[in-house]
Structure formats: C-alpha cells, structure tokens
Coordinates of C-alpha atoms in Angstrom, one line a residue:
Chain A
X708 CA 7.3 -5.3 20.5
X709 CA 5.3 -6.2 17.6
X710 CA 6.6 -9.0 15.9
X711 CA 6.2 -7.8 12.7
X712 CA 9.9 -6.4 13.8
X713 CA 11.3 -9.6 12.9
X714 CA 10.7 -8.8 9.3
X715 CA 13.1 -5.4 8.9
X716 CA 16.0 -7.5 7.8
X717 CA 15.7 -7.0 3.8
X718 CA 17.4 -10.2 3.5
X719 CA 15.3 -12.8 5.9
X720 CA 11.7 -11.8 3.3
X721 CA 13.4 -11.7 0.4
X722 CA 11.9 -14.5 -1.8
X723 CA 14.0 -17.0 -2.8
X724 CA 13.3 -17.7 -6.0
X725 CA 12.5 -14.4 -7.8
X726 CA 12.6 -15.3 -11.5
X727 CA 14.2 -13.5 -14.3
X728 CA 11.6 -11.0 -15.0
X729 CA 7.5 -11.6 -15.9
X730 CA 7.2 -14.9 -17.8
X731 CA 5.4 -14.2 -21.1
X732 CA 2.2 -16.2 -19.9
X733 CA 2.3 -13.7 -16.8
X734 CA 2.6 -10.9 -18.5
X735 CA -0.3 -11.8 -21.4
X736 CA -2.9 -13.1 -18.7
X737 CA -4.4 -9.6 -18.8
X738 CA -4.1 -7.4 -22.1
X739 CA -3.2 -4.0 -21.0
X740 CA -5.8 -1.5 -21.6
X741 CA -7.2 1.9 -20.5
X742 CA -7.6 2.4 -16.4
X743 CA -10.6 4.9 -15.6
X744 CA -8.5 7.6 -16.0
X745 CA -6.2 6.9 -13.4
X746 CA -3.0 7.9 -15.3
X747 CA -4.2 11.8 -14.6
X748 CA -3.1 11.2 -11.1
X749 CA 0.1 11.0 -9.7
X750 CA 1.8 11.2 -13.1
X751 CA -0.5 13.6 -14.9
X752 CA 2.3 16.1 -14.6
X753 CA 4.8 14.3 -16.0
X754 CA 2.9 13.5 -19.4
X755 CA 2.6 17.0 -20.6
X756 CA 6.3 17.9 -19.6
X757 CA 8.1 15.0 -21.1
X758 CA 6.9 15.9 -24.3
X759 CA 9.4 19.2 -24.3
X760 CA 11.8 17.5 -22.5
X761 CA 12.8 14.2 -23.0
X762 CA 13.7 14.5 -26.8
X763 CA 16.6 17.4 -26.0
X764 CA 19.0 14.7 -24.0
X765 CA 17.2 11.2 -24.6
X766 CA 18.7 10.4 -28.0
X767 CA 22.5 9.8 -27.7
X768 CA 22.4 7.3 -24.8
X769 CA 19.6 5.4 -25.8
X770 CA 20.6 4.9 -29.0
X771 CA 21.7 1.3 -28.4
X772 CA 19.2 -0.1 -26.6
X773 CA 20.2 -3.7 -25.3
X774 CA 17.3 -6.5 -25.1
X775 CA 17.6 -8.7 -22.5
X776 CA 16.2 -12.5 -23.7
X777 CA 13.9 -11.1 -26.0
X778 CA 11.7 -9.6 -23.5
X779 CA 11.1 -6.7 -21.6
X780 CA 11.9 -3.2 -22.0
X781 CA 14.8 -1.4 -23.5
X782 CA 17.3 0.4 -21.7
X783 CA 17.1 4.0 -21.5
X784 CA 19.5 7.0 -20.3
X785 CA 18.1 10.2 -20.3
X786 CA 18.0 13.4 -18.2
X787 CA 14.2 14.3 -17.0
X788 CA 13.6 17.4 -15.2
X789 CA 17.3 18.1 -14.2
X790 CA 17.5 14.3 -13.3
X791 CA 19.8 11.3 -14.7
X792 CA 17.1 8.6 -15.2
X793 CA 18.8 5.2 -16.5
X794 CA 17.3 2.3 -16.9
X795 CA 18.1 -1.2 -18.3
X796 CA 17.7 -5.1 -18.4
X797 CA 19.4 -6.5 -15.2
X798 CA 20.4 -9.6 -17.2
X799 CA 19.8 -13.0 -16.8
X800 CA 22.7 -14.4 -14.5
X801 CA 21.0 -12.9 -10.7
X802 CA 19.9 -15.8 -9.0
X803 CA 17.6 -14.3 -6.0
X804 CA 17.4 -14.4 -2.2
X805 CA 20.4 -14.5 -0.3
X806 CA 22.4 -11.9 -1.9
X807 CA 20.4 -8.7 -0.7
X808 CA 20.8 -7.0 -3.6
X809 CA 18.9 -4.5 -5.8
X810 CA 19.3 -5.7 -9.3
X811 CA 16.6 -8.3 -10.7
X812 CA 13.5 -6.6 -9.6
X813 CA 11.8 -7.7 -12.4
X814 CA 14.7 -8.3 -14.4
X815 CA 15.1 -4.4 -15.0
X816 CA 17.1 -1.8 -12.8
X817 CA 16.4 1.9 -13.3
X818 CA 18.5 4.2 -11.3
X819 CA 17.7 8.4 -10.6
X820 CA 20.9 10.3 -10.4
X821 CA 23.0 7.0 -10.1
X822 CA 20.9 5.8 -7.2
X823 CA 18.4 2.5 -7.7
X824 CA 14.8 3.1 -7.6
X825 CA 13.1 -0.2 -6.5
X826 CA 10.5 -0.8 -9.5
X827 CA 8.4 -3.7 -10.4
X828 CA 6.3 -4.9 -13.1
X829 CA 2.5 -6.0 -12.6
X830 CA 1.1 -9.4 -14.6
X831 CA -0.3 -7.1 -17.0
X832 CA 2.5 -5.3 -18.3
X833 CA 2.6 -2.0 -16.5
X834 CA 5.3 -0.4 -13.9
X835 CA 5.0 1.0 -10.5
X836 CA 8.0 2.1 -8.0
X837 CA 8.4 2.2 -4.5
X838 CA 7.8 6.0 -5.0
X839 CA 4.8 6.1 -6.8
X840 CA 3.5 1.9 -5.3
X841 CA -0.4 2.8 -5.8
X842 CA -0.3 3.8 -10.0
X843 CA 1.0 2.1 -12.2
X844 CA 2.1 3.3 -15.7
X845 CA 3.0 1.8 -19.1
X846 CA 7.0 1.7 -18.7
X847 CA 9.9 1.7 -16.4
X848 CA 10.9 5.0 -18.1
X849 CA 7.4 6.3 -16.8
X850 CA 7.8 5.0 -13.7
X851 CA 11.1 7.1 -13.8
X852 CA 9.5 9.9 -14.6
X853 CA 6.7 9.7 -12.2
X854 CA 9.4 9.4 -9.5
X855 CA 10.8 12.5 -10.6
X856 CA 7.8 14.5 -10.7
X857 CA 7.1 13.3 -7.2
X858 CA 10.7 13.7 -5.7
X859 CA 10.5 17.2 -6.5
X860 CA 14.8 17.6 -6.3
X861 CA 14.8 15.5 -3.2
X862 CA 17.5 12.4 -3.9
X863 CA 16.4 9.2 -3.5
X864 CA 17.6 6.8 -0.2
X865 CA 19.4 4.0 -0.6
X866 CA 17.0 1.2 -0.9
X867 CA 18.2 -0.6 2.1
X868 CA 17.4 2.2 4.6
X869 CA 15.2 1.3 7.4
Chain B
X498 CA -14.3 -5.9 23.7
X499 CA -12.6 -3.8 21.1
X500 CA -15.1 -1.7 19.0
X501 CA -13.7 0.3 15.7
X502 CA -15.5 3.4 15.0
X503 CA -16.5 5.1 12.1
X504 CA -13.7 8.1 12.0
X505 CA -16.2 11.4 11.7
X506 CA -18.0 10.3 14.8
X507 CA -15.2 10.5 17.0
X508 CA -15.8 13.1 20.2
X509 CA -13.0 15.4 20.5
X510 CA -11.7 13.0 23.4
X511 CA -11.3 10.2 21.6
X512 CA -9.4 12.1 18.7
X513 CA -6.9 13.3 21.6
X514 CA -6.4 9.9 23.1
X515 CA -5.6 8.6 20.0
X516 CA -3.4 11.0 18.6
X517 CA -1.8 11.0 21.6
X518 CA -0.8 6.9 21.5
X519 CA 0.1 7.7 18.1
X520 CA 2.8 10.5 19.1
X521 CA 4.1 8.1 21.8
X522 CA 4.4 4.9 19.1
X523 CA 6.3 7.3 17.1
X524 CA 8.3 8.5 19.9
X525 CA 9.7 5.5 21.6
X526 CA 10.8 3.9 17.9
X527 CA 7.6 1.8 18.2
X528 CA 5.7 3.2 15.3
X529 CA 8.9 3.4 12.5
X530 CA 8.8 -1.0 12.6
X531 CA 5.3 -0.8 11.3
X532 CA 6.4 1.1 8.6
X533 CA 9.4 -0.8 8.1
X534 CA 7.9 -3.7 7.8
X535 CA 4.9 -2.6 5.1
X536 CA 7.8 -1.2 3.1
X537 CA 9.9 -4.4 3.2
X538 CA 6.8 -6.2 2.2
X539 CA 5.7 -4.0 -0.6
X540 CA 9.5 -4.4 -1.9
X541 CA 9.5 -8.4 -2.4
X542 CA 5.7 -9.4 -3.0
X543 CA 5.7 -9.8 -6.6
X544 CA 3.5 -11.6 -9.2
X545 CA 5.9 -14.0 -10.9
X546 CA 7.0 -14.8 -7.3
X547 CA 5.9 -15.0 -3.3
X548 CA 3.6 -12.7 -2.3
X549 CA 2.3 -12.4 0.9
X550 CA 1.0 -8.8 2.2
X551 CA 0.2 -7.4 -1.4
X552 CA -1.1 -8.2 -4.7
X553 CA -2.5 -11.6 -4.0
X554 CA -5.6 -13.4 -1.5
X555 CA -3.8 -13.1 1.7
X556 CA -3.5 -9.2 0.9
X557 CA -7.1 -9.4 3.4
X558 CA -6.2 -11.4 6.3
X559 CA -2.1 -10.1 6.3
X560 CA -3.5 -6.4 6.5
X561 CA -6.1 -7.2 9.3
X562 CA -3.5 -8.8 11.0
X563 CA -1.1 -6.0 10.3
X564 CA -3.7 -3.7 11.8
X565 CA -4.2 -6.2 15.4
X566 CA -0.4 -5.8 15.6
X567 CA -0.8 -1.9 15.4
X568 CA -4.4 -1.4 17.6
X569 CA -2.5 -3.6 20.5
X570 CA 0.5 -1.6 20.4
X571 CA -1.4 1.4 20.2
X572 CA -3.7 -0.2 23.8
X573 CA -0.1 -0.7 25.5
X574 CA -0.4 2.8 25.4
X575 CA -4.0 3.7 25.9
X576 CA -6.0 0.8 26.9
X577 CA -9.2 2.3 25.5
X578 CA -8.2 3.7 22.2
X579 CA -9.2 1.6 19.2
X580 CA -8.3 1.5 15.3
X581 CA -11.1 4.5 13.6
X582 CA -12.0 3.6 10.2
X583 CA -12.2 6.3 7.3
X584 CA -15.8 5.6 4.9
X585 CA -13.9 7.4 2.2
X586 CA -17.3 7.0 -0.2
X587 CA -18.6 9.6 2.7
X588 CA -16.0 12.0 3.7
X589 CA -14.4 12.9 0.3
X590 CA -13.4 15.8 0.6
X591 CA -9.8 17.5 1.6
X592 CA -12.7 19.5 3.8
X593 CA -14.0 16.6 5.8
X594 CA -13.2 16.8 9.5
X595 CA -10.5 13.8 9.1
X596 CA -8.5 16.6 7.9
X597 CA -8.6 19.0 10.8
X598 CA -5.8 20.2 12.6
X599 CA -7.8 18.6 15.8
X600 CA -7.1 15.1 14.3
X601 CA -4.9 14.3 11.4
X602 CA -4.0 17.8 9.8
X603 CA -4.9 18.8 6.1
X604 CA -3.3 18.4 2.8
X605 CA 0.3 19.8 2.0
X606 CA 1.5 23.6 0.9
X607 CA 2.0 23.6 -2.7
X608 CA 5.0 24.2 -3.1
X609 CA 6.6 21.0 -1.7
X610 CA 3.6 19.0 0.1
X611 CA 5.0 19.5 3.6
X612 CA 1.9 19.4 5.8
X613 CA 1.4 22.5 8.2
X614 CA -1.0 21.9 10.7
X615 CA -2.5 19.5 13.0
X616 CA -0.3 17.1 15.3
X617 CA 1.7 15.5 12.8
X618 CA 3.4 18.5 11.1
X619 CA 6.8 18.8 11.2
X620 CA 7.1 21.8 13.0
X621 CA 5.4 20.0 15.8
X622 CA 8.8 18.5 16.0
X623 CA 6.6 14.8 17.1
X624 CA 6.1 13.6 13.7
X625 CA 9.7 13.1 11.8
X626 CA 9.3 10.9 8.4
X627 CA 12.5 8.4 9.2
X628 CA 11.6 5.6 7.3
X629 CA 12.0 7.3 3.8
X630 CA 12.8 6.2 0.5
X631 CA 13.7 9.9 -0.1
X632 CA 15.2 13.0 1.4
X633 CA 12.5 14.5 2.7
X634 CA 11.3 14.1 6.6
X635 CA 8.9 15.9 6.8
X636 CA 4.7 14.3 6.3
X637 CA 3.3 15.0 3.0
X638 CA 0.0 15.3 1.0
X639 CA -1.5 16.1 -2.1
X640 CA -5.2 15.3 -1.6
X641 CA -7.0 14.9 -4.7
X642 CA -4.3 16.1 -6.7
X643 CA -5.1 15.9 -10.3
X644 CA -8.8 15.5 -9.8
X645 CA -8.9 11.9 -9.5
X646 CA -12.0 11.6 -7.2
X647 CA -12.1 9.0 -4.3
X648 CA -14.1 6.1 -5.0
X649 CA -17.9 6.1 -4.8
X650 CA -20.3 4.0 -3.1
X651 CA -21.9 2.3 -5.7
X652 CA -18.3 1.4 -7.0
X653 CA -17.7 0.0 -3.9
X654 CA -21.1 -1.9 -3.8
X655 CA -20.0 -3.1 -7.5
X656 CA -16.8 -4.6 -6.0
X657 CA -19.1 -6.0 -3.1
X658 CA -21.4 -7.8 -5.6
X659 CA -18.5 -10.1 -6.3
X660 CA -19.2 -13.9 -5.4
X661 CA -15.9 -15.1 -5.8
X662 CA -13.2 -13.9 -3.2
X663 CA -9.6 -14.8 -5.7
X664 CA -9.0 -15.9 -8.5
X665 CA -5.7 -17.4 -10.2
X666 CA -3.2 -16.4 -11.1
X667 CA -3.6 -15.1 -7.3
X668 CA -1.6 -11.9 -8.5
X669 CA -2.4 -8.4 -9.9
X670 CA -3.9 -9.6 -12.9
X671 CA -6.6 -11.6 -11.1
X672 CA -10.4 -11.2 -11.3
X673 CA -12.9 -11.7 -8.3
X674 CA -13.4 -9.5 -5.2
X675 CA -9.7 -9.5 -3.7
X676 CA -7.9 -8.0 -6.4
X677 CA -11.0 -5.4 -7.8
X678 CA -10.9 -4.4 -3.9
X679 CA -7.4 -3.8 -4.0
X680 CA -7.5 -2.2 -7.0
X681 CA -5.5 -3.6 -9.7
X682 CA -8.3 -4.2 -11.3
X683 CA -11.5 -2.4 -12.5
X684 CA -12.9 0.4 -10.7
X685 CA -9.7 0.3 -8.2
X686 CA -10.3 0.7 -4.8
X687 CA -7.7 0.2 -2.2
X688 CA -4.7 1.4 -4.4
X689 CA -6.8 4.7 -5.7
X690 CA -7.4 5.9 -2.0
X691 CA -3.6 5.7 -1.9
X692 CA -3.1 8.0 -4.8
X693 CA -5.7 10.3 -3.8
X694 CA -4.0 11.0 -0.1
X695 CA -0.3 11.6 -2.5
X696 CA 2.8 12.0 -0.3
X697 CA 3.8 9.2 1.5
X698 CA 0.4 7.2 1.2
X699 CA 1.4 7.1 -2.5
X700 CA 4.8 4.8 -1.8
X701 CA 5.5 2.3 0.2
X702 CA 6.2 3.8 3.1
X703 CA 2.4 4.2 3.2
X704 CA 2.3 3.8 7.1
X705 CA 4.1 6.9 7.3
X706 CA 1.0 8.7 7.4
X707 CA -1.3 7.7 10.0
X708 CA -4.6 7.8 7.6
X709 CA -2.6 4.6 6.5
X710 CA -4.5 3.0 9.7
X711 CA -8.2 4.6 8.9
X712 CA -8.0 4.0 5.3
X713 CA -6.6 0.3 5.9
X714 CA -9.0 -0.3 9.1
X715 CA -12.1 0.5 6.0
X716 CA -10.8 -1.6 3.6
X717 CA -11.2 -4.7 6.6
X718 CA -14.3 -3.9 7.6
X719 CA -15.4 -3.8 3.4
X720 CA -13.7 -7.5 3.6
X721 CA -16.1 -8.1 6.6
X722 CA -19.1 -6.7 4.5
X723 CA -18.2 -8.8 1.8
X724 CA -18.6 -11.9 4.1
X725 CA -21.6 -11.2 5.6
X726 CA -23.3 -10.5 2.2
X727 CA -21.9 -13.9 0.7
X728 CA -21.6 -16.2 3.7
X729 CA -21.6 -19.2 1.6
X730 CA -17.9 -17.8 -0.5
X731 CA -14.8 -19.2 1.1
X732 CA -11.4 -17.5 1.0
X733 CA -9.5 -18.9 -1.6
X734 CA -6.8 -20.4 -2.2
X735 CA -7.7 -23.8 -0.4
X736 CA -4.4 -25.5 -0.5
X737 CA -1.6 -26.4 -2.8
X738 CA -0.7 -23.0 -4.6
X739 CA 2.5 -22.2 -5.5
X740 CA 4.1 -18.7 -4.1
X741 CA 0.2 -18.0 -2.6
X742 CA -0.7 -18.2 1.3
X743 CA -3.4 -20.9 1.3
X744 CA -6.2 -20.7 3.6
X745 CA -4.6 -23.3 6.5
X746 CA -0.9 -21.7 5.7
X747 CA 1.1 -19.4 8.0
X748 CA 1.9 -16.0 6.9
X749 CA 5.0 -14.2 7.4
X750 CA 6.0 -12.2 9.3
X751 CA 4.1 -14.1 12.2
X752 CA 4.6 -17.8 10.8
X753 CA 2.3 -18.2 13.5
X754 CA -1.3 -17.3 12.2
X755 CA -3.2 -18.6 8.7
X756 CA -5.7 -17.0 6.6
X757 CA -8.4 -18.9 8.5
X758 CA -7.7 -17.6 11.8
X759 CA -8.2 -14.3 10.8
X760 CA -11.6 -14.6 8.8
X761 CA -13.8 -13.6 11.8
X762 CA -13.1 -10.5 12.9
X763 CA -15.5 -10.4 15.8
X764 CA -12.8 -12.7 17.6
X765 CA -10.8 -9.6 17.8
X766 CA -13.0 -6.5 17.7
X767 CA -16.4 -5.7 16.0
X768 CA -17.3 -2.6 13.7
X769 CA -19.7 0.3 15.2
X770 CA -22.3 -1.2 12.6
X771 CA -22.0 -4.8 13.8
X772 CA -25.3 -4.5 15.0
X773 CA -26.7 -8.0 13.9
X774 CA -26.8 -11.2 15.6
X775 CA -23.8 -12.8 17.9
X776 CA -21.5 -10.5 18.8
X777 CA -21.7 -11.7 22.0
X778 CA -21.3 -8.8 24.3
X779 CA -20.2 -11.5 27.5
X780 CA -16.9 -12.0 25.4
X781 CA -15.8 -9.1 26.3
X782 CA -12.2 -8.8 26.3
X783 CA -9.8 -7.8 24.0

C-alpha cells in the first residue's frame, strides 16, 4: 500500500495552528487585480445569472451583516439557483488542529443547503472551494455561487467523507 | 529503468496495459487513497498556515513524489507500464487522441457532464467516483467550457524563463517560477489545465480523473526543464522557514523523503526527451 494512506485521517494533517483568518499583511502582499480572463471559466455562468437572481431573496437575511475583527467578508444568506447559500465569519474563539472540525477555514464558513462547503482564501484576497479548487473568484459568496453552478442540484458530501 | 512517455505516442498496447492497471487500482480500493489523500491535502495547505502539497515550493517535489507513489502501485500491477505525460501546449483540443474512447474517453454530455465513452464511463460499471465532495458518482468533464484555451507554448516558455524557483511569502501570492507554474500567478499554468478538463479535475478530488496523472506527470517533467535550463538555481527555501518544507525537511505524508531527494528525477525514471548526457542506461532498474 502506498503510504500516502497514512494521511486519510482528516485529523493527523490538519495543521495545528491555523490562524484566525488571512493576516492583513497576507492578504495586501499582492493587490488583487484582473486574471487573463480566467473568471469566464468555471464561473462565467454564474455572473450573468446572479444578476436576475440574487436581488429577489438576498435582501432580508443579509441585512445585518456581522464583521468579524474588522476584517474579512460579511455574512450572507441568500437563495441562488434554488439553493440556500449562507455564509458568515466563523469568529475568533476556534483554536485549530485537534478538533476536526469545519469552521475556521479562513475564518469564514459558508454552507449550501445547510451543508459546509470547505472554502479558503488565497494571500491576495480571492476565494476558491473544494468544488471549484483551480479558480478562484473575488468572494466567498462567489465561491458559493460557483459551487452551485457546478453542483448542478447534486447536494454536497459531508466534508469528512473519504 | 522507468521511461515516461509523451501521451500521443502511445501504441494501442501500451494504452491497454495501462488502462488496464488503472481499472485494477480502482478496483481493489488501491486507487480511491490516492485521491483521498490529494483531497485531504488540498483541504489544510493554506497560506497563512502549513502547506505542504499545494500553494507553496514543495508543491514540485510533493507532486513528483505523489506521482512515484502512484507509477509503483500502478508496476505492482503491470511491471512495464509507466506514468504518460500530456504536452497540453500540443494536444489542445477535446479532439486530440487523449480523448478517445481507446484511452481516456471524451468530454461529458451536456446536460450533466457524465462521461459516455471510453473505459472510465460509468456505464462501464469499473470507474465509480467514491471519493466525492458531491452526489454524483459518476466521471465528469467539461473540456474547454467557456472558451478558456489551454495554455500555450510560449506561455509556458515565459514561465520557463524564470531564474528564481520561490519566492517568499512561499504561498499563493508569491513570484518566481513555482507559483507562475502553478498558476496563481500570471499567465497560470498548472491550476488553468485543471479548469479547462472541469468535472472533477476542477475540485479537489482532482485524482478522480485519471488525466490527473498525465496532466501532473507534464507539469514534472516542465520542473525538470526548468532545471536543466537554469542548473545553477537551487530549490528554495534553504532552511529556517516557517510553515514551508525546506530543501533538507521531510514532507508529509512520507516524513521520510526532503525536497532534495527528489530534485533529480533520473534517479527514478527519465522523460522520452531525456536524450542528453548521463542517463546512464547501466542503471537500469526501477
């Protein structure tokens, strides 16, 4: 057997001392700025939909956005293409590692129909998922989104399925 | 001695052998730890924190590793089948003979992405998606969805050019040739291959999709081009850096091998275009 096997345990490569979220000098090492047009990938579908779609449900549970430390994004709570996409600051009381968890990727959880998709933020700002790992995008709402587009109905696994 | 070929000049033979040592990794649970493992690695490598397989110097050496770990389970089963690599600057299109039904099958139906042919359809009943992140089990593809060409080969000879292999802050956000190779940076590489392919290549469950190997197994030997056109830049990190595998630190999962024993490929295989100087052809053994 290979023994890359010894890794499957979530728990044992977990690191141990994720922090809470991107620190500011982290996050401003690289400005953001335009990608050779790789946001028409993956994700170009979602753009053009959202426009229609998000405004109709987004407003009432957004509307009190919490910020978590004065930094990161705000939570959101919408529902995208038939989906419940929620997403908000996971706080700053995880301390990482041992517990196995899902919260504190980044500091932010965003969930699909109730169920957390595993998102993380780059040094230079943007978002990817575990769904759509190669693209990044500007938010974790668009990383919602992007997940939903690519999902296509399907519901998500719990992230500890191997 | 192990040699890795160039996927489009495969005979019809060696496409069957390995497809078949594929099928058999898959079916006796051999093939899903691969997968388990990239995904478990994609999960916790993170910028503000350790990183080991992704977004960060040892990205290199942890994927050719990686890829030994795969090609010798892959000879358990077939002693003379080796890792093909995919020159995606050259076959770029869904029309290249990669996609065949004789090797790995074309892109998904439109309607859902499920792939229909070749030997890793799901109606082949040898090819179920288990390690998922979503309900679906069944392969899927979206190649060149949304017109986002694969990359070309003066963008990768741009990314070649590079004299400096890493750069801090060792993450995502970093210049030199590591991180432009892998694609968070500039003309993106590695990571734009992965959104071209869509389906599974597109999460972490990459491995799912056995292009995972070809696409990976080009991305090493563009590493090994790199070298040989700047012999004189070291990998970097040299020692001392927080959260980063330095050249003379073990990587995990293995805790057993370091950057710098995995720098010269040719003491584990050579490349079909290895023609040049010592690859001693009296070493040979695997």
């Amino acid at each position: 057997m290979p023994t890359a096997v010894a890794a499957s345990g979530r728990g044992c490569i977990r690191p141990l001392h994720s922090s809470l979220g991107v620190p500011q000098h982290v996050r401003n090492h690289t400005p953001p700025r335009p990608r050779h047009g790789r946001r028409r990938s993956g994700t170009a579908a979602a753009a053009p939909a959202l426009a229609a779609a998000a405004p109709a449900f987004a407003a009432a549970p957004a509307a009190a956005p919490s910020r978590s430390a004065g930094h990161g994004p705000a939570a959101f709570d919408e529902v995208y293409r038939g989906r419940r996409i929620q997403g908000h600051p996971s706080g700053g009381g995880h301390h990482g590692g041992h517990h196995g968890g899902h919260t504190g990727h980044g500091g932010y959880t965003v969930l699909i129909d109730g169920e957390e998709l595993h998102v993380m933020q780059n040094a230079d700002g943007t978002w990817i998922s575990v769904i759509t790992h190669y693209d990044p995008v500007p938010s974790p709402r668009a990383a919602a989104r992007a997940a939903v587009v690519e999902l296509q109905g399907s519901p998500l696994v719990p992230l500890a399925t191997a | 001695m192990t040699v890795r070929k160039n996927q489009a000049a495969l005979t019809p033979a060696e496409k069957r052998r390995f497809v078949s040592a594929l099928h058999e990794l898959k079916r006796s649970g051999r093939y899903d730890t691969f997968v388990t493992t990239h995904n478990a690695f994609i999960m916790s490598d993170r910028d503000d924190a350790e990183r080991v397989g992704h977004r960060s110097p040892s990205f290199l050496p942890w994927h050719r590793r990686f890829l030994l770990d795969f090609e010798r389970a892959l000879q358990s089963v077939d002693a003379d089948v080796t890792l093909p690599y995919w020159d995606w600057t050259a076959d770029r299109t869904p029309r290249s003979s990669l996609w065949a039904p004789d090797f790995l099958g074309g892109t998904g139906r439109s309607r859902d992405g499920r792939v229909m042919d070749g030997p890793f359809a799901r109606s082949g009943d040898r090819w179920t998606i288990t390690v998922r992140v979503d309900g679906r089990d069944f392969l899927r593809r979206n190649l060149g969805a949304g017109g986002l060409p694969l990359p070309t080969r003066a963008e990768v000879d741009s990314v070649l050019a590079m004299d400096t292999y890493d750069m801090p802050p060792w993450n995502s956000g970093s210049d030199g040739f590591r991180n432009h190779l892998e694609g968070w940076r500039g003309v993106n590489l590695h990571n734009r291959v992965h959104v071209w392919v869509g389906g599974q290549m597109a999460t972490g469950v990459s491995p799912n999709d056995p292009v995972f190997w070809l696409h990976h197994a080009f991305i090493d030997k563009l590493w090994a081009d790199w070298q040989a056109r700047h012999p004189d830049s070291p990998y970097l990190p040299g020692g001392g850096t927080r959260d980063v595998v330095d050249l003379d630190e073990t990587m995990r999962p293995w805790n057993d091998v370091t950057p710098a024993d995995l720098l010269d490929h040719t003491r584990y295989y050579t490349y079909d275009t290895d023609t040049d100087t010592d690859t001693g052809t009296d070493t040979a053994s695997s």
